[in-house]
XYZ file of C-alpha atoms in Angstrom:
418
model
C -0.131 0.065 0.064
C 2.684 2.321 0.911
C 4.629 1.414 -1.954
C 1.953 1.582 -4.032
C 1.256 5.559 -2.895
C 4.796 6.243 -3.456
C 5.137 4.941 -6.789
C 1.773 6.470 -7.758
C 2.577 10.024 -6.381
C 4.851 11.592 -8.958
C 2.345 11.490 -11.412
C -0.637 12.330 -9.653
C -0.973 16.205 -9.038
C -2.866 17.397 -6.322
C -3.919 20.833 -5.396
C -4.178 21.873 -8.954
C -4.206 25.666 -8.747
C -7.785 26.991 -10.141
C -7.632 27.565 -13.888
C -4.680 25.913 -14.097
C -3.419 24.881 -18.115
C -3.685 20.624 -17.955
C -2.719 20.379 -21.617
C -3.098 23.098 -24.151
C -6.211 24.372 -24.669
C -7.771 22.492 -21.545
C -7.951 24.318 -18.314
C -9.556 22.982 -15.020
C -11.578 25.532 -12.747
C -13.878 24.808 -9.795
C -17.610 24.948 -8.991
C -19.849 22.451 -7.768
C -16.906 20.161 -8.780
C -14.273 20.541 -11.369
C -15.194 22.627 -14.341
C -13.382 21.914 -17.629
C -12.944 24.631 -19.978
C -11.412 23.746 -23.691
C -10.254 26.497 -25.773
C -11.623 26.561 -29.427
C -10.122 28.855 -31.746
C -12.705 31.626 -31.045
C -14.522 30.684 -27.872
C -14.775 28.287 -25.260
C -16.563 24.917 -24.033
C -17.238 24.804 -20.433
C -18.463 21.137 -19.091
C -20.683 22.360 -16.059
C -21.215 25.974 -14.662
C -21.948 25.400 -11.022
C -25.194 26.074 -8.611
C -25.705 29.414 -9.478
C -25.149 32.703 -7.111
C -21.670 33.567 -5.776
C -20.260 30.143 -7.157
C -20.843 30.563 -10.772
C -19.755 34.134 -10.431
C -16.524 33.233 -9.200
C -16.111 30.542 -12.161
C -16.816 33.162 -14.517
C -14.228 35.601 -12.617
C -11.905 32.559 -12.852
C -12.322 32.066 -16.500
C -11.888 35.446 -17.522
C -8.655 35.416 -15.784
C -7.445 32.918 -18.237
C -9.672 34.194 -21.676
C -11.763 36.637 -23.151
C -12.943 34.382 -25.664
C -16.749 33.862 -25.664
C -18.710 31.050 -23.673
C -20.152 29.170 -26.713
C -21.120 25.800 -25.251
C -22.057 24.405 -21.598
C -21.979 20.785 -21.249
C -23.705 19.130 -18.583
C -21.589 16.493 -17.220
C -24.373 14.580 -15.585
C -28.313 15.379 -14.457
C -27.713 16.166 -10.735
C -28.946 19.078 -9.623
C -26.560 22.213 -8.792
C -23.870 21.562 -11.188
C -25.779 23.372 -13.812
C -27.949 25.707 -12.247
C -25.589 28.307 -13.134
C -26.883 28.261 -16.760
C -28.881 31.903 -16.250
C -25.935 33.412 -15.169
C -24.144 31.944 -17.856
C -26.834 33.416 -20.150
C -26.723 36.777 -18.651
C -23.007 37.133 -18.891
C -23.100 36.849 -22.577
C -25.743 38.912 -22.809
C -24.288 41.744 -20.956
C -21.091 41.110 -23.214
C -23.507 41.145 -26.378
C -22.993 37.480 -26.955
C -25.231 34.679 -28.273
C -26.692 32.372 -25.778
C -24.395 29.429 -25.081
C -25.898 25.960 -26.604
C -26.385 23.744 -23.860
C -25.446 19.665 -24.672
C -26.136 16.914 -22.832
C -26.611 13.183 -23.173
C -30.086 12.594 -24.094
C -31.286 11.145 -20.545
C -30.924 14.563 -19.034
C -34.488 15.308 -20.472
C -36.058 12.391 -18.587
C -34.017 12.967 -15.499
C -34.964 16.845 -14.875
C -38.767 15.703 -15.644
C -38.877 13.239 -13.059
C -36.993 15.686 -10.424
C -39.760 18.194 -11.172
C -42.495 16.078 -10.517
C -40.782 14.916 -7.119
C -39.521 18.493 -6.208
C -40.671 18.484 -2.907
C -39.569 15.010 -2.121
C -35.637 15.488 -3.533
C -35.944 18.705 -0.830
C -36.441 15.795 1.703
C -34.050 13.920 0.875
C -31.607 16.574 0.584
C -32.321 17.825 3.878
C -31.395 14.168 5.284
C -28.456 13.867 3.551
C -27.003 17.200 3.053
C -28.270 18.764 6.642
C -28.039 22.404 6.863
C -29.682 25.807 5.809
C -31.323 26.123 2.591
C -32.229 28.616 0.191
C -35.586 28.781 -1.037
C -36.003 28.329 -5.105
C -38.873 30.535 -6.687
C -38.241 29.066 -10.110
C -37.441 26.083 -11.686
C -33.816 25.369 -11.535
C -33.699 22.674 -14.071
C -32.544 24.162 -17.771
C -33.170 21.794 -20.492
C -30.312 21.096 -22.897
C -30.717 22.383 -26.533
C -28.930 19.682 -28.112
C -28.463 16.080 -26.579
C -27.074 13.125 -27.871
C -26.978 9.264 -27.530
C -23.345 7.515 -27.344
C -20.966 9.802 -28.951
C -21.311 13.598 -30.334
C -17.827 15.304 -32.026
C -18.352 18.814 -30.515
C -15.561 20.121 -32.372
C -13.467 18.249 -35.245
C -10.229 20.054 -35.285
C -7.871 21.657 -33.324
C -8.377 20.758 -30.900
C -11.144 17.909 -31.618
C -13.577 17.426 -28.599
C -15.526 14.343 -28.430
C -18.630 13.432 -26.086
C -18.657 10.129 -24.889
C -21.591 8.790 -23.031
C -20.430 6.615 -19.987
C -23.558 5.472 -17.867
C -22.252 5.720 -13.950
C -23.631 7.785 -11.147
C -26.094 8.690 -13.626
C -27.704 7.148 -16.650
C -26.840 10.499 -18.318
C -23.224 11.074 -17.678
C -20.602 11.603 -20.017
C -16.954 12.103 -20.513
C -14.736 14.100 -22.579
C -12.042 12.721 -24.782
C -9.346 15.226 -26.500
C -7.128 12.732 -29.000
C -4.791 15.262 -29.655
C -3.589 15.721 -26.151
C -4.772 12.752 -24.963
C -7.011 14.268 -22.179
C -10.151 12.421 -21.032
C -12.545 14.335 -18.629
C -14.172 11.368 -16.576
C -16.837 13.527 -14.820
C -19.266 11.518 -12.399
C -17.764 8.313 -14.090
C -14.690 9.322 -11.852
C -15.239 10.885 -8.894
C -11.872 11.254 -7.310
C -10.088 9.768 -4.571
C -13.810 7.596 -3.530
C -15.100 4.645 -4.355
C -17.935 4.852 -6.782
C -20.900 6.122 -5.018
C -23.278 3.172 -6.088
C -26.048 2.275 -3.565
C -25.999 5.635 -1.897
C -28.928 5.372 0.627
C -31.499 7.665 -0.605
C -30.440 7.313 -4.204
C -32.175 5.291 -7.524
C -29.701 2.189 -8.384
C -26.582 3.016 -10.371
C -25.787 -0.689 -11.771
C -22.397 -1.510 -10.874
C -21.745 -3.355 -13.997
C -22.492 -0.650 -15.936
C -20.307 1.625 -14.169
C -17.767 -0.790 -14.777
C -17.939 -1.175 -18.799
C -17.909 2.990 -18.887
C -14.512 2.580 -16.949
C -13.168 0.113 -19.344
C -14.501 1.525 -22.392
C -12.494 4.826 -20.874
C -9.407 2.604 -20.496
C -9.499 1.618 -23.850
C -8.553 5.177 -25.292
C -4.997 4.934 -23.813
C -5.797 8.675 -22.147
C -2.276 10.134 -20.835
C -4.455 12.513 -18.552
C -7.400 11.729 -16.515
C -9.443 14.776 -14.870
C -11.739 13.645 -12.401
C -14.804 15.389 -10.957
C -13.160 16.030 -7.526
C -9.845 15.255 -6.367
C -6.524 14.937 -8.085
C -5.227 15.039 -11.775
C -4.091 12.046 -12.978
C -0.627 12.320 -15.409
C 1.192 9.357 -16.867
C -1.089 6.578 -19.166
C 0.069 3.995 -16.768
C -1.228 5.561 -13.990
C -4.567 6.851 -15.493
C -5.020 2.750 -16.815
C -4.700 1.621 -13.486
C -6.637 3.727 -11.759
C -9.592 3.210 -14.356
C -9.445 -0.611 -14.839
C -8.506 -1.434 -10.954
C -11.789 0.261 -10.382
C -13.773 -1.853 -12.662
C -11.972 -4.633 -11.473
C -13.441 -4.400 -7.840
C -16.845 -3.502 -9.138
C -16.656 -6.928 -11.013
C -15.566 -8.615 -7.866
C -18.540 -7.288 -5.716
C -20.771 -8.443 -8.451
C -19.135 -11.967 -8.685
C -19.452 -12.319 -4.854
C -22.866 -11.117 -4.187
C -24.145 -13.360 -6.974
C -22.196 -16.004 -5.362
C -23.415 -15.653 -2.147
C -26.941 -15.047 -3.224
C -26.480 -18.481 -5.422
C -25.974 -20.080 -1.455
C -29.458 -18.511 -0.858
C -27.790 -16.168 1.387
C -29.768 -12.845 2.200
C -28.602 -9.290 2.507
C -27.743 -9.144 5.877
C -25.982 -12.595 5.565
C -24.241 -11.434 2.414
C -22.727 -8.444 4.306
C -21.485 -10.024 7.416
C -19.736 -12.685 5.165
C -17.841 -10.393 2.841
C -14.340 -9.381 3.230
C -13.028 -6.918 0.892
C -9.742 -7.672 -0.805
C -6.970 -4.537 0.410
C -5.187 -4.738 -2.979
C -9.000 -3.805 -4.196
C -10.452 -1.582 -1.790
C -7.140 -0.213 0.198
C -5.716 1.797 -2.317
C -5.943 5.955 -2.441
C -8.855 6.015 -4.996
C -11.029 3.338 -3.171
C -11.523 5.307 -0.067
C -14.691 5.059 1.280
C -15.162 8.747 2.477
C -18.864 9.129 0.330
C -19.636 5.865 -0.849
C -19.140 2.550 0.440
C -18.271 -0.943 -0.610
C -21.580 -2.275 1.812
C -23.814 0.369 -0.317
C -22.977 -1.424 -3.491
C -23.095 -4.711 -2.187
C -26.994 -3.527 -1.240
C -27.366 -2.176 -4.615
C -26.519 -5.244 -6.321
C -28.905 -7.361 -4.322
C -31.603 -4.969 -5.246
C -30.470 -5.551 -9.017
C -31.273 -9.379 -8.530
C -34.052 -9.481 -6.345
C -37.095 -7.632 -5.524
C -38.025 -5.395 -2.488
C -39.125 -8.178 0.145
C -36.528 -8.808 2.967
C -37.597 -12.511 3.276
C -39.626 -11.867 6.492
C -43.392 -13.260 5.668
C -44.449 -10.395 8.224
C -43.308 -7.791 5.958
C -45.352 -8.919 2.883
C -48.742 -7.129 3.742
C -48.213 -5.312 6.682
C -50.731 -3.563 9.149
C -50.806 0.039 9.743
C -47.317 1.275 11.270
C -49.427 2.971 14.334
C -50.924 -0.159 14.849
C -47.922 -2.168 14.764
C -46.066 0.074 17.037
C -48.872 0.062 19.643
C -49.256 -3.805 19.633
C -45.591 -4.430 19.470
C -44.941 -2.269 22.625
C -47.612 -3.620 24.749
C -46.064 -6.944 23.995
C -42.873 -6.048 25.732
C -42.483 -7.567 29.172
C -40.299 -4.864 31.054
C -39.311 -2.006 28.323
C -37.020 -0.546 30.970
C -34.864 -3.084 31.036
C -34.235 -3.272 27.463
C -33.731 0.509 27.387
C -31.120 -0.545 30.383
C -29.403 -3.230 28.082
C -29.140 -0.795 24.954
C -27.350 1.660 27.621
C -25.211 -1.271 28.922
C -24.164 -2.533 25.201
C -23.525 1.153 24.309
C -21.119 1.402 27.336
C -19.311 -1.342 26.130
C -18.472 0.218 22.666
C -21.578 -1.895 20.629
C -23.351 1.005 19.464
C -25.056 -0.812 16.450
C -26.131 -3.313 18.443
C -27.637 -0.770 21.253
C -29.591 0.591 18.351
C -30.879 -2.844 17.599
C -32.108 -3.261 20.856
C -33.452 0.277 21.544
C -35.521 -0.183 18.619
C -37.871 -2.646 20.482
C -38.848 0.562 22.662
C -38.320 3.753 20.614
C -40.342 2.428 17.777
C -43.096 2.215 20.072
C -46.466 4.899 20.174
C -45.388 8.127 20.448
C -47.390 9.251 23.666
C -45.526 6.742 26.006
C -43.274 8.363 28.306
C -40.909 5.410 28.021
C -40.992 5.561 24.491
C -40.057 9.357 24.129
C -37.018 8.275 26.522
C -36.281 5.707 23.844
C -36.017 7.721 21.647
C -33.727 10.384 22.922
C -31.331 7.515 23.809
C -31.565 6.317 19.734
C -30.515 10.014 19.137
C -27.553 9.823 21.451
C -26.832 6.484 19.581
C -27.119 7.606 16.234
C -24.649 10.699 16.979
C -22.044 8.184 18.339
C -22.673 6.016 15.754
C -22.187 9.047 13.333
C -18.434 9.001 15.122
C -17.452 5.602 13.616
C -18.625 5.245 10.285
C -16.716 6.426 7.705
C -19.290 7.525 4.671
C -20.111 10.880 4.477
C -23.475 10.157 3.853
C -24.000 7.689 6.333
C -22.774 10.067 8.957
C -25.197 12.423 7.414
C -28.106 10.487 8.293
C -27.113 9.261 11.276
C -27.180 12.970 12.329
C -29.898 14.026 10.307
C -32.079 11.390 12.204
C -30.813 12.238 15.700
C -32.115 15.529 15.083
C -35.622 14.485 14.177
C -35.628 12.191 16.918
C -34.888 15.051 19.223
C -37.471 17.710 18.437
C -39.901 14.788 18.076
C -40.474 15.389 14.535
C -40.451 12.836 11.365
C -39.757 13.000 7.338
C -43.189 14.067 6.893
C -42.587 17.306 8.933
C -39.541 17.992 6.140
C -42.392 18.274 3.189
């Protein structure tokens, strides 16, 4: 591990300054993630433009420190909100300069994604409050701006000096694109290459991301033999062998996970049993670019199980459940001595068994809301959630434990976030 990091270190460019020229005509700026700017003879192409407001204004300031050429095209790296909420600001910028509005280019699935996000806008806000807790500004207008031009698998955006190609690389989303510049062998991987982090497949509050499809996208990009890889966040990878290793080894890890999950399913194991049995090989998972700081191997395992099976957890009780309030009432009154259950949960926590304590405290904390012991159980559960957040590595898990603790402490539920 240490030798591997040392050997790769000379070709991994960390802390690249905003606006840095990576290769002739290709600059890396910053907004929601890395923004690629490609200089054409008489204009520029931008990939992403940030979430608007101060972030996009700062991006424009960075751009104008590099070039005064007009912004001809804005490409959407993928359809997640925030990466291109700054389109109105870019349009206003061009208008102030008496230039034509930029052409908006995206993979064709972006339009369907944007329609889905518009239809589920309030639900998306609830998910956002849980996954990214903190103050949020209210939106008065639809922030999703549909692209002007879409493509399916491949689009030549500019065909000469420099040649700029857009490639469909389904990964974090089914509308993700990569940018390939064959003359300088620069590859912008976008959401398919998140940076120094394991692919965020199976994130708890998001739709499926199809592990093998992501692996195939990485393998197709590796086949281009790029010399430079620009990731969505994190380091710039410089050197053909270093880029190839990162792309192929990540794909190999994803394929290993799929093979193992299928093998365990074929033995009749359920999700919880698979998670308990799996041991992740260090040569695949303990490398700098597979750090579980946002995603997690456990998340990917869960997503793979969902790909191969339905929603049922194999417990016949859950097939056609009673009303949650009736279940809570019946379970609580079936408990012999809830005080002893709370005491046992506290004892487990004191022994460092926070997760086991959570399983035990739920026997009480999931009871009817009017009971004082239930309230005590929920406050204890909130404490345990905050302790569990300190133990776990992925950011999303930390955030969900802390958000859940706040709901428990304030007596609210997800319905109150709507």
